[in-house]
Short mmCIF file of N, CA, C and O and ligand atoms in Angstrom, two decimals:
data_model
loop_
_atom_site.label_atom_id
_atom_site.label_comp_id
_atom_site.label_asym_id
_atom_site.label_seq_id
_atom_site.Cartn_x
_atom_site.Cartn_y
_atom_site.Cartn_z
N UNK I 162 101.23 71.34 99.80
CA UNK I 162 101.92 72.62 99.78
C UNK I 162 101.01 73.77 99.13
O UNK I 162 100.42 73.48 98.12
N UNK I 163 100.97 74.92 99.71
CA UNK I 163 100.18 76.00 99.12
C UNK I 163 100.85 76.48 97.84
O UNK I 163 102.02 76.32 97.59
N UNK I 164 99.99 77.18 97.02
CA UNK I 164 100.51 77.67 95.76
C UNK I 164 101.63 78.64 95.95
O UNK I 164 102.64 78.66 95.21
N UNK I 165 101.56 79.42 96.96
CA UNK I 165 102.67 80.48 97.29
C UNK I 165 103.89 79.69 97.69
O UNK I 165 104.96 80.06 97.28
N UNK I 166 103.78 78.64 98.43
CA UNK I 166 104.94 77.92 98.89
C UNK I 166 105.58 77.23 97.65
O UNK I 166 106.80 77.06 97.56
N UNK I 167 104.80 76.76 96.71
CA UNK I 167 105.35 76.16 95.43
C UNK I 167 106.08 77.29 94.67
O UNK I 167 107.18 77.06 94.15
N UNK I 168 105.50 78.46 94.61
CA UNK I 168 106.13 79.58 93.86
C UNK I 168 107.45 79.98 94.62
O UNK I 168 108.40 80.22 93.97
N UNK I 169 107.42 80.00 95.95
CA UNK I 169 108.59 80.26 96.73
C UNK I 169 109.75 79.27 96.35
O UNK I 169 110.89 79.60 96.24
N UNK I 170 109.39 77.98 96.18
CA UNK I 170 110.34 76.98 95.94
C UNK I 170 110.99 77.17 94.58
O UNK I 170 112.28 77.14 94.45
N UNK I 171 110.14 77.36 93.55
CA UNK I 171 110.65 77.46 92.23
C UNK I 171 111.48 78.79 91.99
O UNK I 171 112.33 78.84 91.17
N UNK I 172 111.14 79.72 92.78
CA UNK I 172 111.86 81.06 92.75
C UNK I 172 113.33 80.83 92.92
O UNK I 172 114.19 81.50 92.34
N UNK I 173 113.65 79.83 93.68
CA UNK I 173 115.15 79.56 93.93
C UNK I 173 115.90 79.23 92.66
O UNK I 173 117.09 79.42 92.59
N UNK I 174 115.19 78.74 91.70
CA UNK I 174 115.80 78.39 90.40
C UNK I 174 115.90 79.49 89.39
O UNK I 174 116.44 79.31 88.29
N UNK I 175 115.40 80.65 89.75
CA UNK I 175 115.37 81.78 88.83
C UNK I 175 116.87 82.13 88.37
O UNK I 175 117.83 82.00 89.11
N UNK I 176 116.97 82.49 87.09
CA UNK I 176 118.19 82.87 86.52
C UNK I 176 118.14 84.41 86.41
O UNK I 176 117.59 84.98 85.44
N UNK I 177 118.64 85.13 87.40
CA UNK I 177 118.52 86.57 87.43
C UNK I 177 119.86 87.24 87.80
O UNK I 177 119.88 88.05 88.79
N UNK I 178 120.89 86.96 87.08
CA UNK I 178 122.20 87.53 87.45
C UNK I 178 122.32 89.03 87.08
O UNK I 178 123.22 89.72 87.54
N UNK I 179 121.37 89.57 86.29
CA UNK I 179 121.50 90.97 85.88
C UNK I 179 120.70 91.88 86.83
O UNK I 179 121.22 92.96 87.17
N UNK I 180 119.51 91.49 87.11
CA UNK I 180 118.68 92.32 88.04
C UNK I 180 118.86 91.90 89.55
O UNK I 180 118.59 92.64 90.43
N UNK I 181 119.31 90.67 89.74
CA UNK I 181 119.41 90.06 91.08
C UNK I 181 117.99 90.03 91.76
O UNK I 181 117.85 90.01 92.98
N UNK I 182 116.93 90.06 90.92
CA UNK I 182 115.54 90.01 91.39
C UNK I 182 114.92 88.73 90.96
O UNK I 182 114.49 88.57 89.86
N UNK I 183 114.93 87.74 91.91
CA UNK I 183 114.38 86.41 91.56
C UNK I 183 112.85 86.42 91.83
O UNK I 183 112.39 86.92 92.88
N UNK I 184 112.11 85.80 90.81
CA UNK I 184 110.64 85.73 90.92
C UNK I 184 110.23 84.35 90.68
O UNK I 184 110.81 83.60 89.84
N UNK I 185 109.25 83.89 91.49
CA UNK I 185 108.68 82.54 91.29
C UNK I 185 107.15 82.72 91.01
O UNK I 185 106.52 83.57 91.63
N UNK I 186 106.61 81.83 90.23
CA UNK I 186 105.19 81.85 89.96
C UNK I 186 104.67 80.37 89.88
O UNK I 186 105.38 79.51 89.42
N UNK I 187 103.44 80.21 90.35
CA UNK I 187 102.80 78.91 90.31
C UNK I 187 101.35 79.11 89.80
O UNK I 187 100.65 80.03 90.36
N UNK I 188 100.97 78.28 88.87
CA UNK I 188 99.61 78.35 88.27
C UNK I 188 98.91 77.05 88.63
O UNK I 188 99.51 75.92 88.49
N UNK I 189 97.72 77.08 89.21
CA UNK I 189 96.87 75.86 89.41
C UNK I 189 95.78 75.99 88.33
O UNK I 189 95.19 77.00 88.10
N UNK I 190 95.58 74.82 87.65
CA UNK I 190 94.59 74.78 86.55
C UNK I 190 93.27 74.19 87.05
O UNK I 190 93.22 73.64 88.17
N UNK I 191 92.28 74.21 86.19
CA UNK I 191 90.97 73.61 86.50
C UNK I 191 91.12 72.13 86.81
O UNK I 191 90.37 71.63 87.67
N UNK I 192 92.06 71.47 86.26
CA UNK I 192 92.29 70.06 86.56
C UNK I 192 92.91 69.76 87.92
O UNK I 192 92.96 68.62 88.33
N UNK I 193 93.45 70.82 88.58
CA UNK I 193 94.14 70.70 89.84
C UNK I 193 95.67 70.55 89.68
O UNK I 193 96.35 70.60 90.68
N UNK I 194 96.14 70.47 88.47
CA UNK I 194 97.57 70.40 88.26
C UNK I 194 98.27 71.76 88.51
O UNK I 194 97.56 72.77 88.42
N UNK I 195 99.45 71.73 88.92
CA UNK I 195 100.21 72.93 89.16
C UNK I 195 101.43 73.09 88.30
O UNK I 195 102.12 72.11 88.06
N UNK I 196 101.61 74.24 87.71
CA UNK I 196 102.75 74.50 86.85
C UNK I 196 103.51 75.61 87.37
O UNK I 196 103.01 76.58 87.94
N UNK I 197 104.88 75.50 87.28
CA UNK I 197 105.76 76.44 87.95
C UNK I 197 106.60 77.25 86.87
O UNK I 197 106.91 76.75 85.81
N UNK I 198 107.01 78.43 87.30
CA UNK I 198 107.92 79.19 86.45
C UNK I 198 108.77 80.13 87.27
O UNK I 198 108.39 80.56 88.38
N UNK I 199 109.90 80.46 86.73
CA UNK I 199 110.73 81.46 87.35
C UNK I 199 111.23 82.43 86.24
O UNK I 199 111.18 82.06 85.06
N UNK I 200 111.76 83.59 86.64
CA UNK I 200 112.31 84.43 85.59
C UNK I 200 113.62 83.92 85.08
O UNK I 200 114.43 83.39 85.84
N UNK I 201 113.84 84.07 83.82
CA UNK I 201 115.06 83.64 83.11
C UNK I 201 115.62 84.76 82.33
O UNK I 201 115.09 85.11 81.27
N UNK I 202 116.63 85.39 82.88
CA UNK I 202 117.20 86.55 82.23
C UNK I 202 118.24 86.20 81.24
O UNK I 202 118.68 85.04 81.13
N UNK I 203 118.64 87.14 80.37
CA UNK I 203 119.64 86.85 79.29
C UNK I 203 120.55 88.09 79.29
O UNK I 203 120.10 89.22 79.51
N UNK I 204 121.79 87.84 78.83
CA UNK I 204 122.78 88.92 78.76
C UNK I 204 122.24 89.95 77.68
O UNK I 204 122.60 91.13 77.82
N UNK I 205 121.46 89.53 76.71
CA UNK I 205 120.78 90.47 75.83
C UNK I 205 119.45 90.75 76.58
O UNK I 205 118.44 90.03 76.48
N UNK I 206 119.44 91.82 77.43
CA UNK I 206 118.40 92.06 78.38
C UNK I 206 116.96 91.81 77.96
O UNK I 206 116.17 91.19 78.71
N UNK I 207 116.54 92.38 76.75
CA UNK I 207 115.12 92.25 76.38
C UNK I 207 114.70 90.77 76.12
O UNK I 207 113.50 90.49 76.08
N UNK I 208 115.62 89.87 76.04
CA UNK I 208 115.30 88.50 75.82
C UNK I 208 114.92 87.71 77.04
O UNK I 208 114.45 86.59 77.03
N UNK I 209 115.02 88.37 78.18
CA UNK I 209 114.65 87.78 79.49
C UNK I 209 113.10 87.44 79.48
O UNK I 209 112.32 88.15 78.89
N UNK I 210 112.77 86.50 80.27
CA UNK I 210 111.33 86.14 80.45
C UNK I 210 110.95 86.15 81.90
O UNK I 210 111.75 85.86 82.83
N UNK I 211 109.69 86.50 82.20
CA UNK I 211 109.17 86.63 83.53
C UNK I 211 108.72 85.24 84.06
O UNK I 211 108.42 84.32 83.29
N UNK I 212 108.64 85.21 85.35
CA UNK I 212 108.23 83.93 86.01
C UNK I 212 106.88 83.51 85.56
O UNK I 212 106.56 82.32 85.32
N UNK I 213 105.94 84.45 85.50
CA UNK I 213 104.53 84.20 85.09
C UNK I 213 104.51 83.51 83.70
O UNK I 213 103.78 82.60 83.43
N UNK I 214 105.31 84.11 82.78
CA UNK I 214 105.36 83.62 81.44
C UNK I 214 105.84 82.18 81.44
O UNK I 214 105.37 81.34 80.60
N UNK I 215 106.83 81.84 82.27
CA UNK I 215 107.37 80.50 82.30
C UNK I 215 106.32 79.53 82.78
O UNK I 215 106.20 78.40 82.24
N UNK I 216 105.54 79.85 83.81
CA UNK I 216 104.55 79.01 84.38
C UNK I 216 103.45 78.79 83.36
O UNK I 216 102.94 77.67 83.19
N UNK I 217 103.07 79.87 82.63
CA UNK I 217 101.99 79.74 81.64
C UNK I 217 102.44 78.89 80.44
O UNK I 217 101.73 78.01 79.95
N UNK I 218 103.75 79.05 80.06
CA UNK I 218 104.28 78.21 79.02
C UNK I 218 104.27 76.71 79.35
O UNK I 218 103.92 75.82 78.52
N UNK I 219 104.64 76.41 80.55
CA UNK I 219 104.65 75.05 81.00
C UNK I 219 103.21 74.48 81.00
O UNK I 219 102.99 73.29 80.68
N UNK I 220 102.26 75.33 81.43
CA UNK I 220 100.81 74.86 81.51
C UNK I 220 100.36 74.55 80.07
O UNK I 220 99.80 73.49 79.79
N UNK I 221 100.58 75.41 79.12
CA UNK I 221 100.18 75.22 77.75
C UNK I 221 100.89 74.05 77.13
O UNK I 221 100.23 73.23 76.42
N UNK I 222 102.14 73.95 77.43
CA UNK I 222 102.91 72.76 76.88
C UNK I 222 102.34 71.46 77.31
O UNK I 222 102.51 70.43 76.70
N UNK I 223 101.71 71.48 78.52
CA UNK I 223 101.11 70.21 79.05
C UNK I 223 99.72 70.06 78.58
O UNK I 223 98.99 69.14 79.07
N UNK I 224 99.21 70.95 77.73
CA UNK I 224 97.89 70.74 77.16
C UNK I 224 96.76 71.43 77.93
O UNK I 224 95.59 71.12 77.70
N UNK I 225 97.12 72.30 78.84
CA UNK I 225 96.12 72.95 79.66
C UNK I 225 96.04 74.41 79.33
O UNK I 225 97.05 75.05 79.05
N UNK I 226 94.78 74.98 79.48
CA UNK I 226 94.60 76.36 79.11
C UNK I 226 93.68 77.18 80.04
O UNK I 226 93.31 78.26 79.77
N UNK I 227 93.32 76.52 81.14
CA UNK I 227 92.38 77.23 82.12
C UNK I 227 93.03 77.48 83.41
O UNK I 227 93.02 76.50 84.28
N UNK I 228 93.40 78.73 83.71
CA UNK I 228 93.96 79.00 85.02
C UNK I 228 92.90 79.14 86.05
O UNK I 228 91.93 79.88 85.87
N UNK I 229 93.04 78.45 87.18
CA UNK I 229 92.08 78.59 88.25
C UNK I 229 92.56 79.52 89.34
O UNK I 229 91.77 80.13 90.05
N UNK I 230 93.91 79.55 89.46
CA UNK I 230 94.56 80.39 90.52
C UNK I 230 95.99 80.59 90.09
O UNK I 230 96.62 79.71 89.51
N UNK I 231 96.59 81.73 90.52
CA UNK I 231 98.00 81.96 90.27
C UNK I 231 98.63 82.68 91.44
O UNK I 231 97.94 83.49 92.06
N UNK I 232 99.88 82.35 91.71
CA UNK I 232 100.55 83.06 92.82
C UNK I 232 101.91 83.42 92.35
O UNK I 232 102.57 82.72 91.56
N UNK I 233 102.36 84.58 92.79
CA UNK I 233 103.67 85.17 92.35
C UNK I 233 104.42 85.61 93.60
O UNK I 233 103.77 86.27 94.52
N UNK I 234 105.71 85.45 93.69
CA UNK I 234 106.49 85.80 94.93
C UNK I 234 107.85 86.34 94.52
O UNK I 234 108.45 85.91 93.55
N UNK I 235 108.27 87.36 95.31
CA UNK I 235 109.61 87.91 95.07
C UNK I 235 110.11 88.51 96.42
O UNK I 235 109.32 88.66 97.32
N UNK I 236 111.41 88.78 96.45
CA UNK I 236 111.92 89.46 97.68
C UNK I 236 111.79 90.95 97.54
O UNK I 236 112.78 91.69 97.12
N UNK I 237 110.62 91.44 97.65
CA UNK I 237 110.26 92.89 97.41
C UNK I 237 109.71 93.49 98.75
O UNK I 237 109.24 92.76 99.63
N UNK I 238 109.73 94.85 98.82
CA UNK I 238 109.24 95.49 100.01
C UNK I 238 107.73 95.35 100.21
O UNK I 238 107.24 95.47 101.33
N UNK I 239 107.03 95.13 99.16
CA UNK I 239 105.60 94.83 99.18
C UNK I 239 105.31 93.81 98.14
O UNK I 239 106.11 93.56 97.27
N UNK I 240 104.10 93.07 98.30
CA UNK I 240 103.86 91.89 97.39
C UNK I 240 104.02 92.30 95.92
O UNK I 240 103.50 93.30 95.47
N UNK I 241 104.81 91.44 95.24
CA UNK I 241 105.22 91.76 93.89
C UNK I 241 104.06 91.83 92.93
O UNK I 241 103.21 91.05 92.95
N UNK I 242 104.12 92.87 92.05
CA UNK I 242 103.02 93.10 91.16
C UNK I 242 103.39 92.68 89.72
O UNK I 242 104.43 93.11 89.22
N UNK I 243 102.60 91.80 89.15
CA UNK I 243 102.97 91.35 87.78
C UNK I 243 103.07 92.53 86.77
O UNK I 243 102.23 93.47 86.87
N UNK I 244 104.00 92.45 85.86
CA UNK I 244 104.18 93.52 84.85
C UNK I 244 103.02 93.53 83.96
O UNK I 244 102.17 92.60 83.90
N UNK I 245 102.88 94.60 83.18
CA UNK I 245 101.69 94.72 82.24
C UNK I 245 101.62 93.61 81.32
O UNK I 245 100.53 93.01 81.06
N UNK I 246 102.75 93.14 80.74
CA UNK I 246 102.72 92.08 79.75
C UNK I 246 102.21 90.75 80.43
O UNK I 246 101.45 90.00 79.78
N UNK I 247 102.68 90.50 81.57
CA UNK I 247 102.21 89.23 82.31
C UNK I 247 100.76 89.33 82.67
O UNK I 247 100.07 88.34 82.63
N UNK I 248 100.27 90.50 82.98
CA UNK I 248 98.79 90.62 83.24
C UNK I 248 97.99 90.19 82.03
O UNK I 248 97.06 89.53 82.08
N UNK I 249 98.46 90.65 80.87
CA UNK I 249 97.81 90.21 79.64
C UNK I 249 97.92 88.74 79.37
O UNK I 249 97.00 88.11 78.89
N UNK I 250 99.12 88.23 79.66
CA UNK I 250 99.29 86.79 79.48
C UNK I 250 98.43 85.94 80.39
O UNK I 250 97.92 84.99 80.01
N UNK I 251 98.27 86.37 81.62
CA UNK I 251 97.44 85.69 82.58
C UNK I 251 95.98 85.79 82.06
O UNK I 251 95.21 84.79 82.06
N UNK I 252 95.52 86.99 81.65
CA UNK I 252 94.18 87.20 81.24
C UNK I 252 93.77 86.33 79.99
O UNK I 252 92.61 85.95 79.84
N UNK I 253 94.77 85.94 79.20
CA UNK I 253 94.49 85.03 78.09
C UNK I 253 93.90 83.72 78.49
O UNK I 253 93.06 83.09 77.82
N UNK I 254 94.25 83.29 79.69
CA UNK I 254 93.89 81.97 80.20
C UNK I 254 93.10 81.97 81.51
O UNK I 254 92.82 80.90 82.08
N UNK I 255 92.70 83.15 81.97
CA UNK I 255 91.97 83.21 83.29
C UNK I 255 90.77 84.15 83.20
O UNK I 255 90.80 85.22 82.63
N UNK I 256 89.65 83.63 83.74
CA UNK I 256 88.48 84.50 83.82
C UNK I 256 88.77 85.65 84.80
O UNK I 256 89.66 85.50 85.70
N UNK I 257 87.94 86.74 84.71
CA UNK I 257 88.26 87.92 85.51
C UNK I 257 88.34 87.72 87.02
O UNK I 257 89.12 88.37 87.71
N UNK I 258 87.55 86.75 87.50
CA UNK I 258 87.49 86.60 88.93
C UNK I 258 88.55 85.62 89.46
O UNK I 258 88.54 85.28 90.69
N UNK I 259 89.50 85.17 88.59
CA UNK I 259 90.55 84.29 89.07
C UNK I 259 91.43 84.98 90.13
O UNK I 259 91.85 86.10 89.93
N UNK I 260 91.66 84.23 91.24
CA UNK I 260 92.46 84.77 92.30
C UNK I 260 93.97 84.86 91.94
O UNK I 260 94.51 83.82 91.47
N UNK I 261 94.46 85.99 92.26
CA UNK I 261 95.94 86.22 92.00
C UNK I 261 96.55 86.57 93.39
O UNK I 261 96.12 87.56 93.96
N UNK I 262 97.42 85.73 93.89
CA UNK I 262 98.07 85.99 95.14
C UNK I 262 99.45 86.55 94.92
O UNK I 262 100.28 85.91 94.30
N UNK I 263 99.72 87.72 95.42
CA UNK I 263 100.99 88.36 95.31
C UNK I 263 101.66 88.29 96.73
O UNK I 263 100.97 88.50 97.78
N UNK I 264 102.99 88.00 96.73
CA UNK I 264 103.64 87.80 98.00
C UNK I 264 105.05 88.29 98.08
O UNK I 264 105.70 88.50 96.96
N UNK I 265 105.51 88.50 99.24
CA UNK I 265 106.93 88.73 99.49
C UNK I 265 107.49 87.52 100.14
O UNK I 265 106.78 86.77 100.87
N UNK I 266 108.81 87.38 100.04
CA UNK I 266 109.44 86.22 100.61
C UNK I 266 109.42 86.30 102.18
O UNK I 266 109.54 85.27 102.80
N UNK I 267 109.23 87.46 102.72
CA UNK I 267 109.10 87.59 104.21
C UNK I 267 107.67 87.46 104.72
O UNK I 267 107.44 87.79 105.86
N UNK I 268 106.70 87.11 103.88
CA UNK I 268 105.42 86.66 104.37
C UNK I 268 104.29 87.62 104.07
O UNK I 268 103.13 87.30 104.51
N UNK I 269 104.47 88.82 103.51
CA UNK I 269 103.36 89.65 103.23
C UNK I 269 102.60 89.11 101.99
O UNK I 269 103.14 88.61 101.03
N UNK I 270 101.27 89.18 102.10
CA UNK I 270 100.45 88.59 101.03
C UNK I 270 99.34 89.58 100.67
O UNK I 270 98.70 90.22 101.52
N UNK I 271 99.10 89.71 99.37
CA UNK I 271 97.98 90.44 98.87
C UNK I 271 97.20 89.60 97.92
O UNK I 271 97.74 89.02 96.97
N UNK I 272 95.89 89.51 98.14
CA UNK I 272 95.10 88.74 97.20
C UNK I 272 94.25 89.70 96.31
O UNK I 272 93.68 90.61 96.84
N UNK I 273 94.28 89.37 95.02
CA UNK I 273 93.46 90.29 94.10
C UNK I 273 92.96 89.33 93.01
O UNK I 273 92.96 88.13 93.13
N UNK I 274 92.41 89.96 91.95
CA UNK I 274 91.92 89.20 90.81
C UNK I 274 92.56 89.75 89.58
O UNK I 274 93.05 90.87 89.52
N UNK I 275 92.51 88.96 88.47
CA UNK I 275 93.09 89.43 87.21
C UNK I 275 92.25 90.57 86.71
O UNK I 275 92.80 91.51 86.07
N UNK I 276 90.91 90.61 86.91
CA UNK I 276 90.18 91.74 86.45
C UNK I 276 90.53 93.08 87.16
O UNK I 276 90.59 94.15 86.53
N UNK I 277 90.95 92.94 88.40
CA UNK I 277 91.37 94.15 89.08
C UNK I 277 92.82 94.63 88.63
O UNK I 277 93.02 95.81 88.50
N UNK I 278 93.61 93.62 88.30
CA UNK I 278 94.96 93.98 87.88
C UNK I 278 94.97 94.51 86.45
O UNK I 278 95.80 95.24 86.03
N UNK I 279 93.95 94.05 85.65
CA UNK I 279 93.97 94.47 84.24
C UNK I 279 92.65 94.95 83.74
O UNK I 279 91.86 94.31 82.98
N UNK I 280 92.17 96.09 84.25
CA UNK I 280 90.84 96.63 83.86
C UNK I 280 90.90 97.06 82.39
O UNK I 280 91.96 97.53 81.86
N UNK I 281 89.76 96.93 81.71
CA UNK I 281 89.65 97.42 80.34
C UNK I 281 90.55 96.63 79.35
O UNK I 281 91.03 97.20 78.38
N UNK I 282 90.77 95.38 79.70
CA UNK I 282 91.76 94.66 78.83
C UNK I 282 91.25 94.45 77.45
O UNK I 282 90.07 94.39 77.16
N UNK I 283 92.21 94.36 76.56
CA UNK I 283 91.94 94.00 75.14
C UNK I 283 91.64 92.51 75.16
O UNK I 283 92.40 91.72 75.66
N UNK I 284 90.45 92.11 74.56
CA UNK I 284 90.17 90.75 74.46
C UNK I 284 89.61 90.41 73.12
O UNK I 284 89.50 91.32 72.24
N UNK I 285 89.19 89.23 72.91
CA UNK I 285 88.76 88.72 71.54
C UNK I 285 87.52 89.47 71.03
O UNK I 285 87.30 89.49 69.80
N UNK I 286 86.73 90.01 71.92
CA UNK I 286 85.49 90.71 71.58
C UNK I 286 85.81 91.85 70.54
O UNK I 286 85.06 92.19 69.65
N UNK I 287 86.98 92.49 70.81
CA UNK I 287 87.37 93.60 69.94
C UNK I 287 87.62 93.21 68.54
O UNK I 287 87.67 94.02 67.64
N UNK I 288 87.82 91.89 68.32
CA UNK I 288 88.13 91.40 67.05
C UNK I 288 86.94 90.75 66.36
O UNK I 288 87.13 89.99 65.38
N UNK I 289 85.71 91.03 66.85
CA UNK I 289 84.56 90.31 66.35
C UNK I 289 84.22 90.62 64.88
O UNK I 289 83.47 89.92 64.32
N UNK I 290 84.82 91.67 64.34
CA UNK I 290 84.47 92.04 62.94
C UNK I 290 85.50 91.39 61.94
O UNK I 290 85.39 91.61 60.73
N UNK I 291 86.43 90.67 62.52
CA UNK I 291 87.46 90.12 61.57
C UNK I 291 86.91 88.76 61.00
O UNK I 291 86.10 88.16 61.58
N1 LIG M 5 109.82 89.88 86.83
C1 LIG M 5 109.03 88.72 86.80
O1 LIG M 5 109.56 87.62 86.57
N2 LIG M 5 107.74 88.88 87.15
C2 LIG M 5 107.12 90.01 87.53
O2 LIG M 5 105.93 90.01 87.82
C3 LIG M 5 107.90 91.23 87.66
C4 LIG M 5 109.30 91.21 87.06
C5 LIG M 5 111.24 89.74 86.49
C6 LIG M 5 111.66 90.24 85.18
C7 LIG M 5 113.16 90.50 85.46
O3 LIG M 5 113.88 89.28 85.30
C8 LIG M 5 113.23 90.87 86.95
O4 LIG M 5 111.97 90.41 87.51
C9 LIG M 5 113.34 92.39 87.18
O5 LIG M 5 112.42 93.11 86.44
#
């Protein structure tokens, strides 16, 4: 199954009763393993979490830290774009050239990279004097 199809499948489990906007994400790591996530909203709205964050948490909980590829899907008019916070979360575990596939449930696909999505990102180099 493709990474997008895995993200499409896990999207069905999203808990999004407040936005009604379900998102699925799937991360493939250097080892070849795949981790899934969906958005999980909360009645206290700021406590909700994004699909990408869920997939990354599952990856780290399994002892992996190197994203090789990531895919995100939603029922949107154009391929869903990860929020700023999720771009930073992906960048923590992905080299700049890592492929990010953005998709809609009706089949539109956009391929990009994390460096394109998050130019000028804050990284550990800025902390080299600490
Ligand atoms: N959302 C994600 O899960 N990932 C994204 O990349 C964009 C937004 C979620 C957060 C919230 O549950 C809903 O979509 C509407 O913003």
